[in-house]
Coordinates of C-alpha atoms (C1' of nucleotides) in Angstrom, one line a residue:
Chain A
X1356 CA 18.2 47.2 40.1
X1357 CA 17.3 48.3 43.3
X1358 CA 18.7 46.4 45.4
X1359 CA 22.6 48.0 45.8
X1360 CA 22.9 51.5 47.5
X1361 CA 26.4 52.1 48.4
X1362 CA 27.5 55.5 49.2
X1363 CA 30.9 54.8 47.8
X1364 CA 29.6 53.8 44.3
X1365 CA 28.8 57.8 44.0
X1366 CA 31.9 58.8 42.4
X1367 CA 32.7 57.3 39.7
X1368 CA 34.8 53.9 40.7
X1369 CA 37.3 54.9 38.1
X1370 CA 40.0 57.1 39.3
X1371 CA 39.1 56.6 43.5
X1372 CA 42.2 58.8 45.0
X1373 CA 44.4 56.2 46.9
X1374 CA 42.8 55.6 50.5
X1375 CA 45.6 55.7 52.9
X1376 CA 47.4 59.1 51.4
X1377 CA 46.2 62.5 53.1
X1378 CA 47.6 64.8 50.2
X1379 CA 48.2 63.9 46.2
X1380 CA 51.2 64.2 44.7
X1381 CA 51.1 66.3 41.6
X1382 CA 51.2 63.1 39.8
X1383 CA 47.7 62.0 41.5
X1384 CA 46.4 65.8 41.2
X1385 CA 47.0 65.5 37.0
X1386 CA 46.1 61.8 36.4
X1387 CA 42.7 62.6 38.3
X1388 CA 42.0 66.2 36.4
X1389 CA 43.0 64.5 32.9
X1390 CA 40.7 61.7 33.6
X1391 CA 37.9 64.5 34.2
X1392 CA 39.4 66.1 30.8
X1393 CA 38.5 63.3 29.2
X1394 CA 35.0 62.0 30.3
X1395 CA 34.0 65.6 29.8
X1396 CA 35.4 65.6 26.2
X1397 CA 33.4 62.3 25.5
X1398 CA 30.3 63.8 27.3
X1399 CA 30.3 66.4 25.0
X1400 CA 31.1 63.8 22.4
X1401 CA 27.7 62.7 23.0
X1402 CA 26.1 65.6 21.6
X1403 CA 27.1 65.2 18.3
X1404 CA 26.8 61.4 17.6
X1405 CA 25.2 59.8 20.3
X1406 CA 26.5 56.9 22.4
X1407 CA 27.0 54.8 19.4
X1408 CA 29.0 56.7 17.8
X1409 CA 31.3 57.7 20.9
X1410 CA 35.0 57.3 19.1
X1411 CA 38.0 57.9 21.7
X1412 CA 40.5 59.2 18.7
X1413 CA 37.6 61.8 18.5
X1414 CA 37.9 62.3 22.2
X1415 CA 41.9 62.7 22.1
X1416 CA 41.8 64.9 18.9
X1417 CA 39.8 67.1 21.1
X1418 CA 41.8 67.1 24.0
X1419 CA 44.8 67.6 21.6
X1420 CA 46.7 64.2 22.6
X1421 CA 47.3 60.9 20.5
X1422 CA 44.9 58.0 20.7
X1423 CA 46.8 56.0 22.5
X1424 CA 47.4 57.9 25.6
X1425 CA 43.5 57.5 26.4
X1426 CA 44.5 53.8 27.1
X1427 CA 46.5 55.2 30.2
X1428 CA 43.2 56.6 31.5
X1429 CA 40.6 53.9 30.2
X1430 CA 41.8 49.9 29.3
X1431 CA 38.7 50.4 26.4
X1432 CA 36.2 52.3 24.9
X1433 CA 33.6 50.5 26.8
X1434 CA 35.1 51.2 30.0
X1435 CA 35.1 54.7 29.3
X1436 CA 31.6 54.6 27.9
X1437 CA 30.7 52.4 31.2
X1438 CA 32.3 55.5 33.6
X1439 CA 29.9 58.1 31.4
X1440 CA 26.7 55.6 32.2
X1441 CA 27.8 55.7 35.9
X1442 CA 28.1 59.4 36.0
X1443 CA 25.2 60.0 34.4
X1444 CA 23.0 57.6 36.8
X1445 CA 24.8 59.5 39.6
X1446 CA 23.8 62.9 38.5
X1447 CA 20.2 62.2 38.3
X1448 CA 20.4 60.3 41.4
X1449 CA 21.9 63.3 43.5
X1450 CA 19.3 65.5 41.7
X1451 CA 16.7 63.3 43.0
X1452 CA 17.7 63.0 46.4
X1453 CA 18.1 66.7 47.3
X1454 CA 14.3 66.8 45.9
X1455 CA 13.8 64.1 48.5
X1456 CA 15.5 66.0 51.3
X1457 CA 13.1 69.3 50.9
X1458 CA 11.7 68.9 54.5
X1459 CA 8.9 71.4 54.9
X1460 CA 6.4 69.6 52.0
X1461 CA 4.3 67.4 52.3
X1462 CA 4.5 63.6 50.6
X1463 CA 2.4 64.5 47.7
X1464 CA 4.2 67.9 47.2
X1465 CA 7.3 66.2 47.9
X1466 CA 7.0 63.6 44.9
X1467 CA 6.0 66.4 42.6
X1468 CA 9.0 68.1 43.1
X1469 CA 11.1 65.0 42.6
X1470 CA 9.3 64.6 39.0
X1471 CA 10.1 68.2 38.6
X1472 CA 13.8 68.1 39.8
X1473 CA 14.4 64.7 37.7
X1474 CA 13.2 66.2 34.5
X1475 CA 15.1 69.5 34.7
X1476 CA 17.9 67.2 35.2
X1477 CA 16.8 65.7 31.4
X1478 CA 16.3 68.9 29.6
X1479 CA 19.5 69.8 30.7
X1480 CA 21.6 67.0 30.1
X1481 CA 19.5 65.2 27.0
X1482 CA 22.1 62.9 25.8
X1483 CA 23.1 62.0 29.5
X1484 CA 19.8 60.9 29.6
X1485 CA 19.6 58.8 26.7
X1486 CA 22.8 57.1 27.5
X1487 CA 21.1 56.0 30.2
X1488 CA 17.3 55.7 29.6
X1489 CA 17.5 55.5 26.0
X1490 CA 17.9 52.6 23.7
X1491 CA 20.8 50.3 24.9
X1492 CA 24.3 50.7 23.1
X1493 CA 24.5 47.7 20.9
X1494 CA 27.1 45.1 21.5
X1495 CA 27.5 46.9 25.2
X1496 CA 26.8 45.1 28.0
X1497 CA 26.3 47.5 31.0
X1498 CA 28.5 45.9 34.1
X1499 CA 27.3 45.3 38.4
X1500 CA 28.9 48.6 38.9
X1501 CA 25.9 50.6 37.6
X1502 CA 23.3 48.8 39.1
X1503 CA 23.7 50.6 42.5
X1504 CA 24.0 54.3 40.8
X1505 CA 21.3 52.9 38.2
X1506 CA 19.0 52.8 41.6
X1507 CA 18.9 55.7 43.1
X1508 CA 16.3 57.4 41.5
X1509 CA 13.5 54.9 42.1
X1510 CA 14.9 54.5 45.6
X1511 CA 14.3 58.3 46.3
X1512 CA 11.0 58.0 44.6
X1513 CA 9.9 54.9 46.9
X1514 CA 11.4 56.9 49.6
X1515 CA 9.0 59.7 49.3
X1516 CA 5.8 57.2 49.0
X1517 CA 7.4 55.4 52.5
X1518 CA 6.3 58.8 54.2
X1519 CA 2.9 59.0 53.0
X1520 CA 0.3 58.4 56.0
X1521 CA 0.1 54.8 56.5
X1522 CA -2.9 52.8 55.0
X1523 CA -3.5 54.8 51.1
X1524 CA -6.9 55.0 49.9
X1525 CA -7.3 52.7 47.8
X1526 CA -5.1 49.9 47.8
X1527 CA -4.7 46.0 49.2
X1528 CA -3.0 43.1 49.1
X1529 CA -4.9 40.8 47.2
X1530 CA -4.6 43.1 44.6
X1531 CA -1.1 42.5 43.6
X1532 CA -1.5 38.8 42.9
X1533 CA 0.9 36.0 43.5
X1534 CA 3.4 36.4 40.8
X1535 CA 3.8 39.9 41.2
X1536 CA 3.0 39.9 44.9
X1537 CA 6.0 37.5 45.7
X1538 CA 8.6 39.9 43.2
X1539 CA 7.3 43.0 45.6
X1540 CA 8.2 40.9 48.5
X1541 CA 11.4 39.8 47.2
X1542 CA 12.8 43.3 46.9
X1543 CA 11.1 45.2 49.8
X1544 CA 13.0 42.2 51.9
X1545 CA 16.0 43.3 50.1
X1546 CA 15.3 47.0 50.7
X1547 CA 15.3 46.0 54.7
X1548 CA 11.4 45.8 54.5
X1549 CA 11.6 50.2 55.2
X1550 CA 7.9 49.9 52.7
X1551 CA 5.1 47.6 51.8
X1552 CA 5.0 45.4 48.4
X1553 CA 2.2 47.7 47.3
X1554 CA 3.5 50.9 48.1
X1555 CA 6.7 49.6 45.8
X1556 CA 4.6 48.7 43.5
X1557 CA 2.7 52.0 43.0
X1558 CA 5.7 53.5 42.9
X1559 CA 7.8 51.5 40.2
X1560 CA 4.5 52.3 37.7
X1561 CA 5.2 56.0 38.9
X1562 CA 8.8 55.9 38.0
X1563 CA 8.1 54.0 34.8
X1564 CA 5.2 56.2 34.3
X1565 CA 7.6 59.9 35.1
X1566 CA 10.3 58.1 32.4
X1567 CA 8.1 57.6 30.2
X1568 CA 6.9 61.2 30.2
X1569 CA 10.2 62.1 29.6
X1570 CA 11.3 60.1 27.4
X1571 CA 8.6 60.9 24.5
X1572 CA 9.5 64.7 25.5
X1573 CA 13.2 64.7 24.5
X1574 CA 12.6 61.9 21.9
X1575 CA 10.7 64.3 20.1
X1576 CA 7.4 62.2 20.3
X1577 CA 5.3 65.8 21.5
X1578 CA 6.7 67.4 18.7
X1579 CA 3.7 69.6 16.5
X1580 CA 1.4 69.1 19.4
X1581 CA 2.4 70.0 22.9
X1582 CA 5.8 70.6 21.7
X1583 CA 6.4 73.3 24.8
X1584 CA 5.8 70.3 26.7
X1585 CA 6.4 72.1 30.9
X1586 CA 1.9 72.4 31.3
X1587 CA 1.5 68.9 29.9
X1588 CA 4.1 67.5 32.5
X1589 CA 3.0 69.5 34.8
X1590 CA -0.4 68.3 34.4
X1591 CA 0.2 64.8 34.1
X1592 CA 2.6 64.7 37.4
X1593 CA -0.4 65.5 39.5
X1594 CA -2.8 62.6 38.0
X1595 CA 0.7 60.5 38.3
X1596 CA 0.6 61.6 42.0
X1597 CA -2.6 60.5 42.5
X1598 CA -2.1 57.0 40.5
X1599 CA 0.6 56.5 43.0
X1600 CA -1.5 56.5 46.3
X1601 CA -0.5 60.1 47.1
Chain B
X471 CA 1.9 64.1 15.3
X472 CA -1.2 63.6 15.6
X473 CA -2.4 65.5 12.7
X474 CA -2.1 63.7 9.6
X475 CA -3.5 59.9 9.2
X476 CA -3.5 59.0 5.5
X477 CA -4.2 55.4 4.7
X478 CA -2.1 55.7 1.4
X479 CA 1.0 55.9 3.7
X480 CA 0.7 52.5 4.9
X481 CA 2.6 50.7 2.6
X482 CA 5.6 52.2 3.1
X483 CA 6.0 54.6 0.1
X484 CA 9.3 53.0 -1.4
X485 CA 7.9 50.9 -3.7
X486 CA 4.8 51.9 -4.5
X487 CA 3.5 49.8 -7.5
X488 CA 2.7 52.1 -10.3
X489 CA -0.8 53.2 -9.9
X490 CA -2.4 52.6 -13.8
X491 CA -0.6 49.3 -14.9
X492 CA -2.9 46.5 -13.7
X493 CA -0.5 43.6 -14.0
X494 CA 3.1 44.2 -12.9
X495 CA 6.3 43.6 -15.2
X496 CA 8.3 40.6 -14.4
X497 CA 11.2 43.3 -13.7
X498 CA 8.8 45.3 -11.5
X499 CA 7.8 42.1 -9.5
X500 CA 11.6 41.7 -9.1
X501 CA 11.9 44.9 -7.7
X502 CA 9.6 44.9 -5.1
X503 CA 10.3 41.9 -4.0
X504 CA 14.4 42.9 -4.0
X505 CA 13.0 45.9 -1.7
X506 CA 11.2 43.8 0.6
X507 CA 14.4 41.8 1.0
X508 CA 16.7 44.4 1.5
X509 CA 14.3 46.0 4.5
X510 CA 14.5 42.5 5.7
X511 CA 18.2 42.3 5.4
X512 CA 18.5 45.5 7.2
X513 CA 15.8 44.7 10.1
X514 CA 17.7 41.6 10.7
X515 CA 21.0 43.8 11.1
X516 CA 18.8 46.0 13.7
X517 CA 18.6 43.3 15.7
X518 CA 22.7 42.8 15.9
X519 CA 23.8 46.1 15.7
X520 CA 21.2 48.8 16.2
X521 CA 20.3 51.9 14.2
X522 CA 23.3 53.8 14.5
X523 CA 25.7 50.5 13.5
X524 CA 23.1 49.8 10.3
X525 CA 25.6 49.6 7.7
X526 CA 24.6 49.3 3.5
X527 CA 27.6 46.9 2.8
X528 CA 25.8 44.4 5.8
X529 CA 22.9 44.3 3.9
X530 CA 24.6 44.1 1.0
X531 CA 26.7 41.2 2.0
X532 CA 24.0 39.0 3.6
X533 CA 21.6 39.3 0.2
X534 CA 24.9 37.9 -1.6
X535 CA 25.2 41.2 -3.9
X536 CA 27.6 44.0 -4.1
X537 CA 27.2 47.4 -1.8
X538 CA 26.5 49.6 -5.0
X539 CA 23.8 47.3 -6.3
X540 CA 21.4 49.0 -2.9
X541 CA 21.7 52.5 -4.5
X542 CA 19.0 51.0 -7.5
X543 CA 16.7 50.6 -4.5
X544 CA 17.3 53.4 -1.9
X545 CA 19.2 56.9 -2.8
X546 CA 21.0 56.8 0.9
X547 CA 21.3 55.1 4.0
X548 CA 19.4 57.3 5.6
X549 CA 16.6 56.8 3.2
X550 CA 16.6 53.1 3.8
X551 CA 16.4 53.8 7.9
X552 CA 13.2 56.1 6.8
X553 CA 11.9 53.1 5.1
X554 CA 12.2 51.1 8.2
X555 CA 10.8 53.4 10.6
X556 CA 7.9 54.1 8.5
X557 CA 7.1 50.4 8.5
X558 CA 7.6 49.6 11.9
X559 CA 5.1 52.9 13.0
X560 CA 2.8 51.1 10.6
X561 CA 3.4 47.7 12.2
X562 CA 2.9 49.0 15.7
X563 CA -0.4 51.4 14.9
X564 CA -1.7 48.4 12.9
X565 CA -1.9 46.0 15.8
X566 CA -3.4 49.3 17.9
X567 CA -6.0 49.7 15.4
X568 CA -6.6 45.7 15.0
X569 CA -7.7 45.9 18.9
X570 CA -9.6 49.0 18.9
X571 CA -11.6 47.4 16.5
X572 CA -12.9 44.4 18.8
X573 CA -16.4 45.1 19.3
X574 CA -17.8 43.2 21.6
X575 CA -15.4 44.8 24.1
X576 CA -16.6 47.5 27.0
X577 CA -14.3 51.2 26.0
X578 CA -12.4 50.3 29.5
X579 CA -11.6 46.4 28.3
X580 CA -10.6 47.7 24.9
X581 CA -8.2 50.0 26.3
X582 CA -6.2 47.3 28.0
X583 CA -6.7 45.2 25.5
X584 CA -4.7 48.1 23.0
X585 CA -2.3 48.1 25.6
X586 CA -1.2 44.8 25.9
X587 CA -1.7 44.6 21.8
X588 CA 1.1 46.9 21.3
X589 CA 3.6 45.5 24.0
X590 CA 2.7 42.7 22.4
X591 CA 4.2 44.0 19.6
X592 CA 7.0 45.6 21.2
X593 CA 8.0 42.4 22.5
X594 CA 8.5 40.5 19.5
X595 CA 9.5 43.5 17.7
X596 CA 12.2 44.7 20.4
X597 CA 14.7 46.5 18.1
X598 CA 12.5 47.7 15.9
X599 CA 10.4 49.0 19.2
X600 CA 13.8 50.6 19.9
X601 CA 14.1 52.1 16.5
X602 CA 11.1 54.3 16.8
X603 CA 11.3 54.8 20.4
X604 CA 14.1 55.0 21.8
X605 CA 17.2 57.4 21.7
X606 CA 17.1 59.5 18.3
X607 CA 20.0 58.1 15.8
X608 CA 22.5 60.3 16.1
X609 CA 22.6 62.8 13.0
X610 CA 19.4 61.9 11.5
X611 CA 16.6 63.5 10.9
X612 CA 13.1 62.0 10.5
X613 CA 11.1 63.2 7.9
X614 CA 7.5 64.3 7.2
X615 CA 6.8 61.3 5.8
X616 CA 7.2 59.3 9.4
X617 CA 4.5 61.5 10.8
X618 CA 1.4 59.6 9.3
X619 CA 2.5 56.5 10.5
X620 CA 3.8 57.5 13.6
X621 CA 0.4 59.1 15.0
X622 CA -1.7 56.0 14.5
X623 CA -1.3 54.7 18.2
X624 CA -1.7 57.8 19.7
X625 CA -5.2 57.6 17.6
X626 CA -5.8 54.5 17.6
X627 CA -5.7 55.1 21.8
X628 CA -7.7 58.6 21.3
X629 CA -10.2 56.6 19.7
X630 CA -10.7 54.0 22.5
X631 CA -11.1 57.1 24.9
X632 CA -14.1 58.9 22.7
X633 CA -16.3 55.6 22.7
X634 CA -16.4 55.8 26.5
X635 CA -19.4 57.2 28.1
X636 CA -19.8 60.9 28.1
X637 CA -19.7 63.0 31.1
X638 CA -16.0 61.1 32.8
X639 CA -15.8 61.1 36.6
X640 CA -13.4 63.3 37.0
X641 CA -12.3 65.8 35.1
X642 CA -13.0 69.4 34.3
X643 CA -12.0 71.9 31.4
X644 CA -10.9 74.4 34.2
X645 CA -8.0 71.8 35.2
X646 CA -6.1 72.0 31.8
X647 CA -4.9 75.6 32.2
X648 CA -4.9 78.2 29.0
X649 CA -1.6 76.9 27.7
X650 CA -2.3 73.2 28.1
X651 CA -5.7 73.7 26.9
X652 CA -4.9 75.6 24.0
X653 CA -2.5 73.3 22.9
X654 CA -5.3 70.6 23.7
X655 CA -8.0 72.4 21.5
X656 CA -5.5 73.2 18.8
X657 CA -4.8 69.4 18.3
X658 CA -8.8 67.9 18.9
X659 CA -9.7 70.9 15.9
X660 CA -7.0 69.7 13.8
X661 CA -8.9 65.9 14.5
X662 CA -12.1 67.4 13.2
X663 CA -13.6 67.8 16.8
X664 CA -14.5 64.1 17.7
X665 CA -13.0 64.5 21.2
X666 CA -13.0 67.3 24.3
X667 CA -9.6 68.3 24.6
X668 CA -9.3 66.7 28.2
X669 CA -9.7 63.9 26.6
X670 CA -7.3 63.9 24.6
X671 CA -4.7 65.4 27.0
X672 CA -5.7 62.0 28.9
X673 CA -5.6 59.7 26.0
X674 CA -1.7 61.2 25.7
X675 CA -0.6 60.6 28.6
X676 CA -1.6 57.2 29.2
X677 CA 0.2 57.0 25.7
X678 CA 3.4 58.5 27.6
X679 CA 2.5 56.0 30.7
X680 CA 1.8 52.9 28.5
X681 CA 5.4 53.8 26.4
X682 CA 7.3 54.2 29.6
X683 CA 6.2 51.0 30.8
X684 CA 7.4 49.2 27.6
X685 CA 10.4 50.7 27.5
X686 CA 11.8 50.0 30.8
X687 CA 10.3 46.4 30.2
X688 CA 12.6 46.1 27.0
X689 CA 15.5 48.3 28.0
X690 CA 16.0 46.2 31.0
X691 CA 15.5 48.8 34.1
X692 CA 13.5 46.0 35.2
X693 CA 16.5 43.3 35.4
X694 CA 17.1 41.3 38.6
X695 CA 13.7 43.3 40.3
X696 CA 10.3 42.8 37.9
X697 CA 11.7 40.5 35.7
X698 CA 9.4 38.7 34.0
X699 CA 7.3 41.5 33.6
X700 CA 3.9 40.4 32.7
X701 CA 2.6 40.9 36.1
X702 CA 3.5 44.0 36.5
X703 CA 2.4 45.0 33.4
X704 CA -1.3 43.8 33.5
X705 CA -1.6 45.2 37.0
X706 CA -0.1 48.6 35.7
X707 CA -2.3 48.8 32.7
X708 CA -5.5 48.6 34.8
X709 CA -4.5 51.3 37.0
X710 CA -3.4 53.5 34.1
X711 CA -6.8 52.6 32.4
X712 CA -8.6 54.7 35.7
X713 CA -6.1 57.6 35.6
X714 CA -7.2 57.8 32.2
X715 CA -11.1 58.1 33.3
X716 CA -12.1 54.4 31.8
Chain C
dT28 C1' 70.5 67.0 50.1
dG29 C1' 71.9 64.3 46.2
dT30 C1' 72.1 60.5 43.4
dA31 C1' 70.3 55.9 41.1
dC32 C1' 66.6 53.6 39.8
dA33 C1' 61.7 52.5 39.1
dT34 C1' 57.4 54.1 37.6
dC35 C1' 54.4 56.4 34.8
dA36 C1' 52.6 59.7 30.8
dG37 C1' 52.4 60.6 26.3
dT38 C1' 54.3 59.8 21.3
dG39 C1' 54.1 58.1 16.7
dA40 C1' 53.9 54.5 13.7
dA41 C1' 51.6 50.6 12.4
dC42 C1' 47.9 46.7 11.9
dG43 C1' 43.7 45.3 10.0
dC44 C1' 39.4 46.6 9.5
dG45 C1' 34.9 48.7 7.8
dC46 C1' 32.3 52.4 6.0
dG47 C1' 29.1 55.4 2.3
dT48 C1' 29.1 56.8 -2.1
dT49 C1' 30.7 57.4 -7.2
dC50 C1' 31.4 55.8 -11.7
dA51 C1' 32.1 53.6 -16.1
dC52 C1' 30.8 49.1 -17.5
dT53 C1' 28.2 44.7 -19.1
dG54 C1' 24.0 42.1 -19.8
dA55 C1' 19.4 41.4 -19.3
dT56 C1' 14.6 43.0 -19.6
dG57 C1' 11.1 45.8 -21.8
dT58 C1' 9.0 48.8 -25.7
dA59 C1' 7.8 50.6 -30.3
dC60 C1' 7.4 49.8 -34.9
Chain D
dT1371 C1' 6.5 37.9 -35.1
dG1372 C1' 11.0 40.1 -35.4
dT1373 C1' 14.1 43.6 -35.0
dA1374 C1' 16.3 48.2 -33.0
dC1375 C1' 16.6 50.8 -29.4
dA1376 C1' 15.9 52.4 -24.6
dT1377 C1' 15.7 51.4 -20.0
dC1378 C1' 17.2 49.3 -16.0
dA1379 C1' 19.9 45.8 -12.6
dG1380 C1' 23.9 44.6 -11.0
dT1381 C1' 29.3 44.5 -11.2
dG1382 C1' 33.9 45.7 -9.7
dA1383 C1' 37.1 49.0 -8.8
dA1384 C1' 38.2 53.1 -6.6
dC1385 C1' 38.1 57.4 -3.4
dG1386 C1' 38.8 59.1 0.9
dC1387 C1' 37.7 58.4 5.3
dG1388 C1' 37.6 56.9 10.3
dC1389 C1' 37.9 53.4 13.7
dG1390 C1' 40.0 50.5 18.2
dT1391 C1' 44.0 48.7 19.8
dT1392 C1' 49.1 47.3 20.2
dC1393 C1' 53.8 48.3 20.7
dA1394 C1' 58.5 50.0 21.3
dC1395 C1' 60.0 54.4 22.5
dT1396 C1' 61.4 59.0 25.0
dG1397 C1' 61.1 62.0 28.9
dA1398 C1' 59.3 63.4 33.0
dT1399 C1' 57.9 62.5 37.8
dG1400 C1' 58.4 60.0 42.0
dT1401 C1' 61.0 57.0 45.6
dA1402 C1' 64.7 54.9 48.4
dC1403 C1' 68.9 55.2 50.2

DNA sequence: TGTACATCAGTGAACGCGCGTTCACTGATGTAC
DNA sequence: TGTACATCAGTGAACGCGCGTTCACTGATGTAC
């Protein structure tokens, strides 16, 4: 997952304007806002019956055209599902990666405010989120092209733990073990060796550990009990901080 | 959630065998066996074509009968899915509970010992796993009855956490905040009192962490990085077991 | 600038399929006397 | 133990619906000369 980050995976890969033309014809201009039409119909699609139940005749009904014409715009359903998934991993991304950018924190305030920044990004777009950190669509089979958006997010996390003052408290090598020592190693190479295996490490159990704090908060697992759930996360982000050598 | 823990719910409540009879009916025997098959049946579809795809005239079809023949045994679909969640909370918090009980176990080796119990579980469970946490189905609503059976991890973990030695290292009531710590103290008086409320706002969220670890394990955010995931698992789980204050 | 041709967008009908649920029904299993 | 009746299990046909995808088609938009 994390080892693709290129900048032009960002928008979409499905309707890139054409490279060499400075200006669109009005051809260009409608194919490109009709293909927005339609990912936003089947976003809000996703609302009502989740990603399973994503049907493009539903999509066209709503955008008042025939159910063939989506085939002009998408050769499948699974295509057009695959364009939501990488739109979806793109907005979090983005979300994460301003967080990241806030210059005048330090590391430790700077991770909480990612955690913060990635789960307004949840509230706000729950079924987005399940599309992508939710139980996989059965029979769906998500394609190379959303590994590098799919990445972004624990790359701007293990980008914030690469600024922490070198040498955390409480932390070495031998810990990590030779199995899980040698994956670390294997993907910090890939990632250009910018952090240490244990620092990735730390802060893959932090992302899975943020997810996961999410995840039982839309899924409805706080419900009855800390069912206004912002103290709670709030709470836990600082332990999670602290987990993560920061 | 984590308010109601009858042991009656256990079973299931579909099928259960009529309390004053002391030998069944051969037609009674037949029944409950037809149920268990048809849960079977519609497990076995899980694992094909998830929740949302679970379809009556499947199950119908592999158990060799006709689609209306299912309404004998469960008044809807949806009622049938209930079924299935309730048994897989049941399967999950029994294998929790099952480890808790190990007693010759310190509180801190018990508490990984839950944890790798239930991914355990997960693992050769994976779509049911998915069924009860992952993405909501789409147009369904759990009901009451799921709530039993769902909060026997949570307490199973709770319970791990109030055998430890009193007094943790670090942790005071003054960090929880009024909101957090109402919320807290509304949940441990609905429990009868046997923990603090910091404890149990810790026991949650190394439920959150544990969950979140599992879930990007079986949902494959670990592909092509962590991928056998045991490593990382056991290494996570002892770090999560000190956030926790074991 | 105007015309001839190629490209593309969207239509409407059709194919073949599966779904949940209902209903009147035939037999088998149980129960009361 | 045997008979009459009630209960229940499972059948098969039907209702009404929605789905993804293909295909030949009409017009509109673009391009080359």
């Amino acid at each position: 997952v994390l080892s693709f980050l290129a900048r032009d995976l960002v928008l979409g890969g499905c309707v890139a304007p054409v490279p060499g033309k400075a200006s669109a014809t009005a051809r260009e201009r409608a194919r490109a806002s009709l293909t927005a039409d339609i990912k936003a119909a089947a976003r809000r699609q996703l609302t009502e019956v989740g990603a399973g139940g994503l049907s493009l005749r539903a999509v066209a009904r709503e955008l008042g055209m025939v159910s063939s014409a989506l085939y002009r715009y998408f050769p499948s359903k699974d295509e057009l599902l695959t364009a939501l998934i990488i739109d979806a991993y793109n907005a979090v991304g983005e979300v994460a990666e301003e967080a990241v950018g806030l210059s005048a924190l330090t590391p430790n305030a700077r991770w909480i405010a990612v955690c913060h920044a990635i789960r307004g990004w949840a509230l706000a777009n729950p079924h987005e989120y399940a599309l992508i950190y939710g139980s996989p669509v059965p029979g769906y089979r998500a394609p190379e092209a959303t590994i590098g958006p799919a990445s972004r997010v624990p790359l701007a996390l293990i980008a914030v733990l690469g600024q922490r003052a070198a040498g955390g408290p409480e932390m070495s090598s031998s810990d990590l073990g030779v199995v899980l020592g040698g994956q670390a190693a294997a993907v910090t190479t890939a990632l250009g060796g910018v952090v240490e295996p244990e620092v990735l490490v730390r802060g893959v159990i932090g992302w899975t550990q943020l997810f996961g704090m999410i995840s039982f908060e839309l899924f409805g697992q706080f419900a009855r009990t800390f069912d206004p759930s912002d103290e709670l996360f709030k709470f836990a982000v600082v332990q999670m901080a602290r987990l993560v050598g920061l």
